[in-house]
Coordinates of C-alpha atoms in Angstrom, one line a residue:
M69 CA 36.0 -3.0 8.3
S70 CA 36.8 0.6 7.2
A71 CA 34.0 3.1 6.6
P72 CA 33.4 4.3 3.0
T73 CA 34.9 7.6 2.1
G74 CA 34.2 10.2 -0.5
R75 CA 30.9 11.3 -2.0
V76 CA 27.8 9.1 -1.5
T77 CA 25.9 8.5 -4.7
P78 CA 22.2 7.8 -4.2
I79 CA 20.5 4.9 -5.9
S80 CA 17.3 6.0 -7.7
G81 CA 14.1 4.1 -7.1
F82 CA 14.8 3.3 -3.5
P83 CA 12.9 5.9 -1.4
E84 CA 14.3 6.8 2.0
Y85 CA 12.3 9.2 4.2
L86 CA 13.3 11.9 6.6
P87 CA 11.9 11.5 10.2
A88 CA 8.7 13.6 9.6
D89 CA 7.9 11.8 6.4
R90 CA 8.6 8.5 8.0
I91 CA 6.0 9.4 10.7
V92 CA 3.5 9.9 7.9
E93 CA 4.3 6.5 6.5
Q94 CA 4.1 4.8 9.9
R95 CA 0.7 6.3 10.6
F96 CA -0.6 5.2 7.2
L97 CA 0.7 1.7 7.9
D98 CA -1.0 1.8 11.3
V99 CA -4.3 2.7 9.7
I100 CA -4.0 0.0 7.1
R101 CA -3.1 -2.7 9.7
E102 CA -5.8 -1.7 12.1
T103 CA -8.5 -1.6 9.4
F104 CA -7.4 -5.0 7.9
E105 CA -7.7 -6.5 11.4
L106 CA -11.0 -4.9 12.0
H107 CA -12.2 -6.9 9.0
G108 CA -10.8 -10.1 10.4
F109 CA -7.7 -10.6 8.2
S110 CA -4.7 -12.4 9.7
S111 CA -1.2 -11.2 9.2
I112 CA 1.5 -13.3 7.4
E113 CA 4.9 -12.6 6.0
T114 CA 6.5 -14.5 3.2
R115 CA 10.2 -14.7 2.0
S116 CA 11.6 -12.1 -0.3
I117 CA 12.7 -14.6 -3.1
E118 CA 10.8 -17.0 -5.3
P119 CA 11.9 -19.3 -8.2
V120 CA 12.4 -17.2 -11.3
E121 CA 10.3 -19.5 -13.4
R122 CA 7.3 -19.0 -11.1
L123 CA 7.6 -15.2 -11.1
S124 CA 8.1 -15.0 -14.9
A125 CA 5.0 -17.0 -15.6
Q126 CA 2.7 -14.2 -14.4
G127 CA 2.6 -12.0 -17.5
E128 CA 4.4 -11.1 -20.7
D129 CA 6.6 -8.5 -19.2
A130 CA 7.2 -10.0 -15.8
D131 CA 10.6 -11.5 -16.6
K132 CA 11.8 -8.0 -17.6
E133 CA 11.0 -6.7 -14.1
I134 CA 12.5 -9.4 -12.0
Y135 CA 15.6 -8.8 -10.0
G136 CA 17.7 -11.9 -9.9
V137 CA 19.5 -13.0 -6.8
S138 CA 22.9 -14.7 -6.7
R139 CA 26.0 -15.0 -4.5
L140 CA 28.7 -12.4 -5.1
G141 CA 31.2 -15.3 -5.3
G142 CA 29.3 -16.9 -8.2
S143 CA 30.0 -16.8 -11.9
P144 CA 27.8 -16.0 -14.9
D145 CA 27.7 -19.7 -15.6
D146 CA 25.9 -20.2 -12.3
W147 CA 22.8 -18.5 -13.8
S148 CA 22.5 -21.3 -16.4
P149 CA 19.7 -23.8 -15.5
A150 CA 22.2 -26.5 -16.4
S151 CA 24.4 -25.4 -13.4
G152 CA 22.0 -27.1 -11.0
R153 CA 22.6 -24.3 -8.5
D154 CA 19.6 -23.1 -6.4
D155 CA 20.6 -19.5 -6.5
A156 CA 20.6 -19.6 -10.3
R157 CA 16.8 -19.6 -10.2
W158 CA 15.9 -17.1 -7.5
G159 CA 14.4 -13.6 -8.0
L160 CA 13.0 -11.0 -5.7
H161 CA 9.2 -11.0 -5.7
F162 CA 7.6 -8.1 -7.7
D163 CA 4.3 -8.4 -5.9
L164 CA 2.8 -10.2 -2.9
T165 CA 0.2 -12.3 -4.7
V166 CA 2.5 -14.8 -6.3
P167 CA 4.4 -15.6 -3.0
F168 CA 1.1 -15.8 -1.2
A169 CA -0.3 -18.4 -3.7
R170 CA 2.8 -20.5 -3.0
Y171 CA 2.4 -20.0 0.7
V172 CA -1.2 -21.3 0.6
V173 CA -0.2 -24.4 -1.3
E174 CA 2.7 -25.2 1.1
N175 CA 0.6 -24.6 4.2
A176 CA -2.9 -25.7 3.1
G177 CA -3.0 -28.5 5.6
R178 CA -2.5 -26.1 8.5
L179 CA -4.7 -23.3 7.3
S180 CA -8.4 -22.8 8.0
F181 CA -10.4 -22.0 4.8
P182 CA -11.7 -19.6 3.7
F183 CA -8.4 -18.1 4.7
R184 CA -8.3 -14.3 5.2
R185 CA -4.8 -12.9 5.0
Y186 CA -3.1 -9.5 5.1
Q187 CA 0.5 -8.9 4.2
I188 CA 2.5 -5.6 4.4
Q189 CA 5.9 -6.0 2.9
K190 CA 8.5 -4.7 0.4
A191 CA 8.5 -5.8 -3.2
W192 CA 11.0 -5.1 -6.0
R193 CA 10.6 -4.3 -9.7
G194 CA 13.3 -3.6 -12.3
E195 CA 11.6 -0.8 -14.0
R196 CA 12.7 2.8 -14.8
P197 CA 12.1 4.9 -11.6
Q198 CA 9.8 7.8 -12.0
E199 CA 7.2 9.7 -10.0
G200 CA 5.2 7.2 -8.0
R201 CA 7.1 4.1 -9.4
Y202 CA 10.0 2.7 -7.6
R203 CA 12.4 -0.2 -7.7
E204 CA 11.8 -1.0 -4.1
F205 CA 8.3 -0.2 -2.6
T206 CA 5.9 -1.2 0.1
Q207 CA 2.6 -3.0 -0.6
A208 CA -0.3 -3.8 1.7
D209 CA -2.4 -6.7 0.5
I210 CA -5.5 -8.5 1.6
D211 CA -6.8 -11.8 0.1
V212 CA -9.5 -14.3 0.8
V213 CA -8.7 -17.8 -0.5
D214 CA -10.8 -21.0 -0.3
A215 CA -10.3 -24.6 -1.3
G216 CA -12.0 -25.7 -4.4
S217 CA -14.4 -22.8 -4.8
L218 CA -14.8 -19.3 -3.6
A219 CA -18.1 -17.6 -2.8
Q220 CA -18.8 -14.6 -5.0
H221 CA -19.7 -12.3 -2.1
F222 CA -16.0 -12.0 -1.2
E223 CA -15.5 -10.0 -4.4
A224 CA -17.9 -7.4 -3.1
E225 CA -16.0 -7.2 0.2
M226 CA -12.6 -6.0 -1.1
P227 CA -13.6 -2.4 -2.1
L228 CA -15.4 -1.9 1.2
V229 CA -12.1 -2.6 3.1
V230 CA -10.3 -0.1 0.9
A231 CA -13.0 2.5 1.3
D232 CA -12.6 2.1 5.1
V233 CA -8.8 2.5 4.9
F234 CA -8.9 5.6 2.7
S235 CA -11.6 7.2 4.7
R236 CA -9.5 7.0 7.8
F237 CA -6.3 8.5 6.3
P238 CA -6.2 12.0 4.7
V239 CA -5.7 11.0 1.1
G240 CA -8.5 13.3 -0.1
E241 CA -11.3 12.2 -2.4
F242 CA -10.9 8.8 -4.1
V243 CA -12.9 6.5 -6.4
I244 CA -12.7 2.7 -6.5
Q245 CA -13.2 1.5 -10.1
V246 CA -14.5 -2.1 -10.7
N247 CA -15.0 -4.3 -13.6
N248 CA -15.3 -8.0 -14.2
R249 CA -13.0 -9.6 -16.8
K250 CA -15.8 -12.0 -17.9
I251 CA -17.6 -8.9 -19.4
P252 CA -14.9 -8.0 -21.9
E253 CA -14.0 -11.7 -22.4
G254 CA -17.6 -12.6 -23.4
F255 CA -18.0 -9.4 -25.4
Y256 CA -14.8 -10.0 -27.4
L257 CA -15.8 -13.6 -28.1
A258 CA -19.2 -12.5 -29.2
I259 CA -17.8 -10.1 -31.8
G260 CA -15.3 -12.6 -33.1
L261 CA -12.1 -11.7 -31.3
T262 CA -10.6 -15.0 -30.0
D263 CA -7.3 -13.6 -28.6
V264 CA -9.0 -12.4 -25.4
V265 CA -5.8 -12.0 -23.4
G266 CA -4.1 -10.0 -26.1
T267 CA -7.1 -7.8 -26.6
L268 CA -7.3 -7.1 -22.9
R269 CA -3.7 -6.1 -22.7
I270 CA -4.2 -3.6 -25.5
V271 CA -7.3 -2.1 -24.0
D272 CA -5.5 -1.9 -20.7
K273 CA -3.2 0.7 -22.3
L274 CA -6.2 3.1 -22.9
D275 CA -5.2 5.6 -20.3
K276 CA -1.6 5.6 -21.4
V277 CA -1.9 5.9 -25.2
G278 CA -5.5 7.1 -25.8
P279 CA -8.4 5.6 -27.8
E280 CA -7.0 6.3 -31.3
N281 CA -3.8 4.5 -30.6
V282 CA -5.6 1.6 -28.9
A283 CA -7.8 1.3 -32.0
S284 CA -4.7 1.2 -34.2
M285 CA -3.1 -1.4 -32.0
L286 CA -6.2 -3.6 -32.1
E287 CA -6.4 -3.4 -35.9
E288 CA -2.7 -4.3 -36.1
A289 CA -3.4 -7.3 -34.0
G290 CA -6.1 -8.5 -36.5
A291 CA -9.3 -6.7 -35.4
S292 CA -11.5 -5.0 -38.0
S293 CA -12.3 -1.3 -37.6
E294 CA -15.8 -2.3 -36.5
Q295 CA -14.5 -4.7 -33.9
A296 CA -12.0 -2.1 -32.6
A297 CA -14.8 0.5 -32.3
A298 CA -17.0 -2.0 -30.4
C299 CA -14.1 -2.6 -27.9
L300 CA -13.8 1.1 -27.3
A301 CA -17.5 1.5 -26.9
L302 CA -17.5 -1.2 -24.2
A303 CA -14.5 0.4 -22.5
G304 CA -16.3 3.8 -22.5
I305 CA -19.1 2.6 -20.2
R306 CA -19.0 3.9 -16.6
S307 CA -21.7 4.2 -14.0
A308 CA -22.0 4.7 -10.2
D309 CA -25.1 2.4 -10.2
L310 CA -26.4 -0.5 -12.1
G311 CA -26.8 1.5 -15.3
F312 CA -23.8 -0.2 -16.9
V313 CA -25.9 -3.3 -17.5
S314 CA -28.4 -1.6 -19.8
A315 CA -25.5 0.3 -21.5
V316 CA -23.8 -3.0 -22.4
R317 CA -27.1 -4.5 -23.6
D318 CA -27.6 -1.5 -25.8
L319 CA -24.5 -2.5 -27.7
G320 CA -26.5 -5.4 -29.1
V321 CA -24.0 -8.2 -28.1
S322 CA -24.8 -11.3 -26.1
H323 CA -22.8 -14.2 -24.8
P324 CA -23.1 -16.6 -21.8
V325 CA -19.7 -15.4 -20.4
L326 CA -20.8 -11.8 -20.8
D327 CA -24.0 -12.6 -18.8
E328 CA -21.9 -14.1 -16.0
G329 CA -19.7 -11.1 -15.8
L330 CA -22.7 -8.6 -15.7
D331 CA -24.4 -10.6 -13.0
A332 CA -21.1 -10.7 -10.9
L333 CA -20.4 -7.0 -11.3
S334 CA -24.0 -6.2 -10.5
A335 CA -23.6 -8.0 -7.1
V336 CA -20.5 -6.1 -6.3
M337 CA -22.0 -2.7 -7.2
S338 CA -25.2 -3.5 -5.2
T339 CA -23.2 -4.1 -2.1
A340 CA -21.0 -1.0 -2.7
M341 CA -24.1 1.2 -3.2
E342 CA -25.4 0.1 0.2
Y343 CA -22.3 0.2 2.3
A344 CA -19.9 2.6 0.5
P345 CA -22.2 4.9 -1.5
G346 CA -20.4 7.1 -4.0
R347 CA -17.1 5.4 -3.4
V348 CA -17.3 2.7 -6.1
V349 CA -18.1 3.0 -9.8
A350 CA -18.4 0.3 -12.5
D351 CA -15.8 1.2 -15.2
L352 CA -15.6 -1.3 -18.0
R353 CA -12.2 -0.1 -19.3
I354 CA -10.5 -1.6 -16.2
A355 CA -8.8 -4.8 -17.3
R356 CA -5.5 -5.2 -15.3
G357 CA -2.5 -6.5 -17.2
L358 CA -1.6 -9.6 -15.2
D359 CA -2.8 -12.9 -16.7
Y360 CA -4.0 -14.6 -13.5
Y361 CA -7.1 -12.4 -13.0
T362 CA -10.4 -14.2 -13.9
G363 CA -13.3 -12.3 -12.4
T364 CA -13.8 -8.9 -10.7
V365 CA -10.9 -6.5 -11.0
Y366 CA -10.3 -3.2 -9.1
E367 CA -8.4 0.0 -9.5
T368 CA -8.4 3.0 -7.2
A369 CA -7.6 6.6 -8.2
L370 CA -7.3 9.7 -6.1
V371 CA -9.6 12.4 -7.4
G372 CA -7.7 15.3 -9.0
Y373 CA -4.7 13.1 -9.4
E374 CA -5.9 10.5 -11.9
S375 CA -2.8 11.0 -14.0
W376 CA -0.9 9.4 -11.2
G377 CA -2.5 6.2 -12.1
A378 CA -3.9 3.4 -9.9
V379 CA -2.9 3.6 -6.2
C380 CA -4.7 0.4 -5.3
S381 CA -5.6 -2.6 -7.5
G382 CA -6.4 -6.3 -7.5
G383 CA -8.9 -8.8 -8.6
R384 CA -10.2 -12.4 -8.5
Y385 CA -8.0 -15.3 -9.5
D386 CA -9.2 -18.9 -9.9
A387 CA -6.1 -20.8 -10.9
L388 CA -3.1 -19.1 -9.4
A389 CA -2.7 -21.5 -6.5
S390 CA -2.9 -25.3 -7.0
D391 CA -1.1 -28.4 -5.7
G392 CA -2.3 -30.6 -8.6
R393 CA -5.2 -32.0 -6.7
T394 CA -6.9 -29.0 -5.2
T395 CA -7.2 -25.5 -6.6
Y396 CA -7.4 -22.5 -4.3
P397 CA -9.3 -19.7 -5.9
G398 CA -9.0 -16.3 -4.3
V399 CA -9.7 -12.6 -4.5
G400 CA -7.5 -9.8 -3.3
I401 CA -6.6 -6.2 -3.4
S402 CA -3.3 -4.4 -3.0
I403 CA -2.7 -0.9 -1.6
G404 CA 0.4 0.7 -3.2
V405 CA 1.7 2.3 0.0
S406 CA 4.9 3.8 -1.5
R407 CA 3.0 5.0 -4.6
I408 CA 0.4 6.9 -2.5
L409 CA 3.1 8.4 -0.3
G410 CA 5.1 9.5 -3.3
L411 CA 2.1 11.6 -4.3
L412 CA 1.1 12.8 -0.8
L413 CA 4.6 13.7 0.3
G414 CA 5.9 14.8 -3.1
Q415 CA 3.0 17.2 -3.7
D416 CA 3.1 18.3 0.0
L417 CA -0.5 17.2 0.4
V418 CA 0.0 15.9 4.0
R419 CA 2.3 16.6 6.8
A420 CA 3.2 15.2 10.2
S421 CA 2.7 17.6 13.1
R422 CA 6.2 17.0 14.3
S423 CA 9.3 15.1 13.3
S424 CA 9.9 13.5 16.8
P425 CA 7.6 11.0 18.5
A426 CA 8.4 12.7 21.8
A427 CA 5.7 14.9 23.4
V428 CA 8.0 16.2 26.1
L429 CA 11.6 17.3 26.2
V430 CA 12.9 16.9 29.8
A431 CA 15.4 19.7 30.3
V432 CA 18.7 19.2 32.1
T433 CA 19.7 21.9 34.6
S434 CA 23.3 20.6 34.9
E435 CA 25.2 17.4 34.1
E436 CA 25.4 16.8 37.8
S437 CA 21.6 16.7 38.0
R438 CA 21.0 14.7 34.8
A439 CA 19.9 11.7 36.9
R440 CA 16.9 13.7 38.1
S441 CA 15.9 14.5 34.5
V442 CA 16.3 10.8 33.6
A443 CA 14.0 9.9 36.5
V444 CA 11.4 12.3 35.3
A445 CA 11.5 10.8 31.8
G446 CA 11.2 7.3 33.3
A447 CA 8.1 8.3 35.3
L448 CA 6.5 9.8 32.2
R449 CA 7.3 6.8 30.0
S450 CA 5.9 4.4 32.5
R451 CA 2.6 6.2 32.0
G452 CA 2.8 6.0 28.2
I453 CA 4.0 9.6 27.6
P454 CA 6.8 9.7 24.9
C455 CA 9.7 11.9 26.0
E456 CA 13.3 12.7 25.4
V457 CA 16.0 13.9 27.8
A458 CA 17.9 17.0 26.5
P459 CA 21.2 16.0 25.0
R460 CA 23.2 18.8 26.8
A461 CA 22.8 21.0 29.9
D462 CA 22.6 24.2 27.7
K463 CA 20.8 27.3 28.8
F464 CA 17.1 26.7 28.9
G465 CA 16.5 29.0 25.9
K466 CA 18.7 26.8 23.8
Q467 CA 17.0 23.6 25.0
I468 CA 13.6 25.1 24.2
R469 CA 14.8 25.9 20.6
Y470 CA 16.0 22.3 20.4
A471 CA 12.4 21.2 21.2
E472 CA 11.0 23.7 18.7
R473 CA 13.1 22.4 15.8
R474 CA 11.7 18.9 16.4
G475 CA 8.1 20.0 17.0
I476 CA 8.1 18.7 20.6
P477 CA 5.3 20.7 22.2
Y478 CA 6.3 20.6 25.9
V479 CA 9.5 21.2 27.9
W480 CA 9.8 19.9 31.4
F481 CA 12.0 21.8 33.9
P482 CA 13.0 19.7 37.0
G483 CA 13.2 21.8 40.2
A484 CA 12.1 24.9 38.4
S485 CA 10.3 26.3 41.5
R486 CA 12.9 27.8 43.7
E487 CA 10.6 27.9 46.7
T488 CA 9.5 24.3 46.6
D489 CA 12.0 22.7 44.3
S490 CA 9.1 21.2 42.4
D491 CA 8.9 20.7 38.7
E492 CA 7.2 22.8 36.0
I493 CA 6.2 22.1 32.4
K494 CA 6.0 24.7 29.6
D495 CA 3.8 24.6 26.5
I496 CA 6.3 26.2 24.2
R497 CA 3.6 27.1 21.7
S498 CA 1.5 29.2 24.0
G499 CA 4.2 30.0 26.6
D500 CA 2.1 28.7 29.5
Q501 CA 4.2 27.2 32.3
V502 CA 2.7 25.5 35.3
A503 CA 3.7 23.2 38.2
A504 CA 3.7 19.5 37.3
D505 CA 4.3 16.1 38.8
A506 CA 5.6 13.4 36.6
T507 CA 3.5 10.8 38.3
T508 CA 0.2 12.6 37.7
W509 CA 0.6 15.1 34.8
E510 CA -1.7 14.3 31.9
C511 CA -0.5 15.0 28.3
P512 CA -3.4 16.3 26.2
P513 CA -4.5 13.5 23.9
E514 CA -4.0 15.6 20.8
D515 CA -0.4 16.1 21.7
L516 CA 0.5 12.6 22.9
H517 CA 1.5 11.4 19.4
P518 CA 2.3 13.1 16.1
T519 CA -0.7 13.6 13.9
V520 CA -0.9 13.5 10.1
D521 CA -3.0 16.2 8.6
R522 CA -4.1 17.3 5.1
V523 CA -2.4 20.5 4.0
G524 CA -4.7 23.3 2.8

């Protein structure tokens, strides 16, 4: 096979990181995975493709975002359902919740419920690439699913996990916004709006188009001006404590479903106020656009960068997974890893301390003595110290500059002591150089691995 020639044209919406930025991504994923496991979630991975009809059933715009999968040797006719071909019905998953629901149904007999799962994978959406939105991106999800019924206390657990993740990684200040879809559902029904899903979808556009446009859209959909005003009044309620309950009651609307939603959201907020004070707020404009959410919903924003949109979202779903006999309700939340990194890296808000994982560059005195340098590197690696052997036996000044360009803090010189033929190691930041033995030298803990730090 011949290599491609000519200019390489990048494909937009498919982020690829340089080594230093990749270190930032890996550290973020490490924090996410470690935190998920601290909370008792088990890792799974699902296939990349699902039947198109299952993917397209999850919202009015879902089919527009699905990337179809077919063989290059196929023909357009193969995409017709009448073709009977399996690959005519496959699409790349656009989130991890839909494939997870299928996974639960297929493996229910081998899972222990309630099942606590985490999943860190790529997903794909056929939307116009822009800042923070990509065609290929990484998500990190947690879910708790049970058979038949799901205890409400799991809905309060999700924001606590997210608060732990974001507190351990330098994302800056953040706020987790929560609502319960039964609150707007009961409210809309009480004021005479029967198209609950349609109304939710319009109100969900509030941040994008503003209240005046939302009111106009509601009236175009059949709401009166009074009903539209009431919807906006509900969406305007926000509190960091239980004050949202009295604010809703003050609107003079009552309905059993509304009462259920207020009770459920109060339970979530009470837990958050105790275990993650100041991190969670009740925000009644949060709706989430996907149809399968039925209870508590979540959106997380980075303070000062709210225009970036939600970087973490999710909610409760009661009917997404079912085998016809048993329904598996669940609640989950998804961290938009690529979306967050698009902001942090794009705005230069965080940086890795170096672009190489190596803490030590082992210098090479001559090509004839390279074996000695390789032996030093082996001894250091056996003790968990990442290192690299210099690629060429250049003058030591050039080898030091090689380490500097990669941010490697130490250079090891085999046989540097002419009197004893012993080794020496140099901290190239301070210039200090001391005798060292590869079997006993300890790398300072802060230098052992690259760190990720907030800029400014």
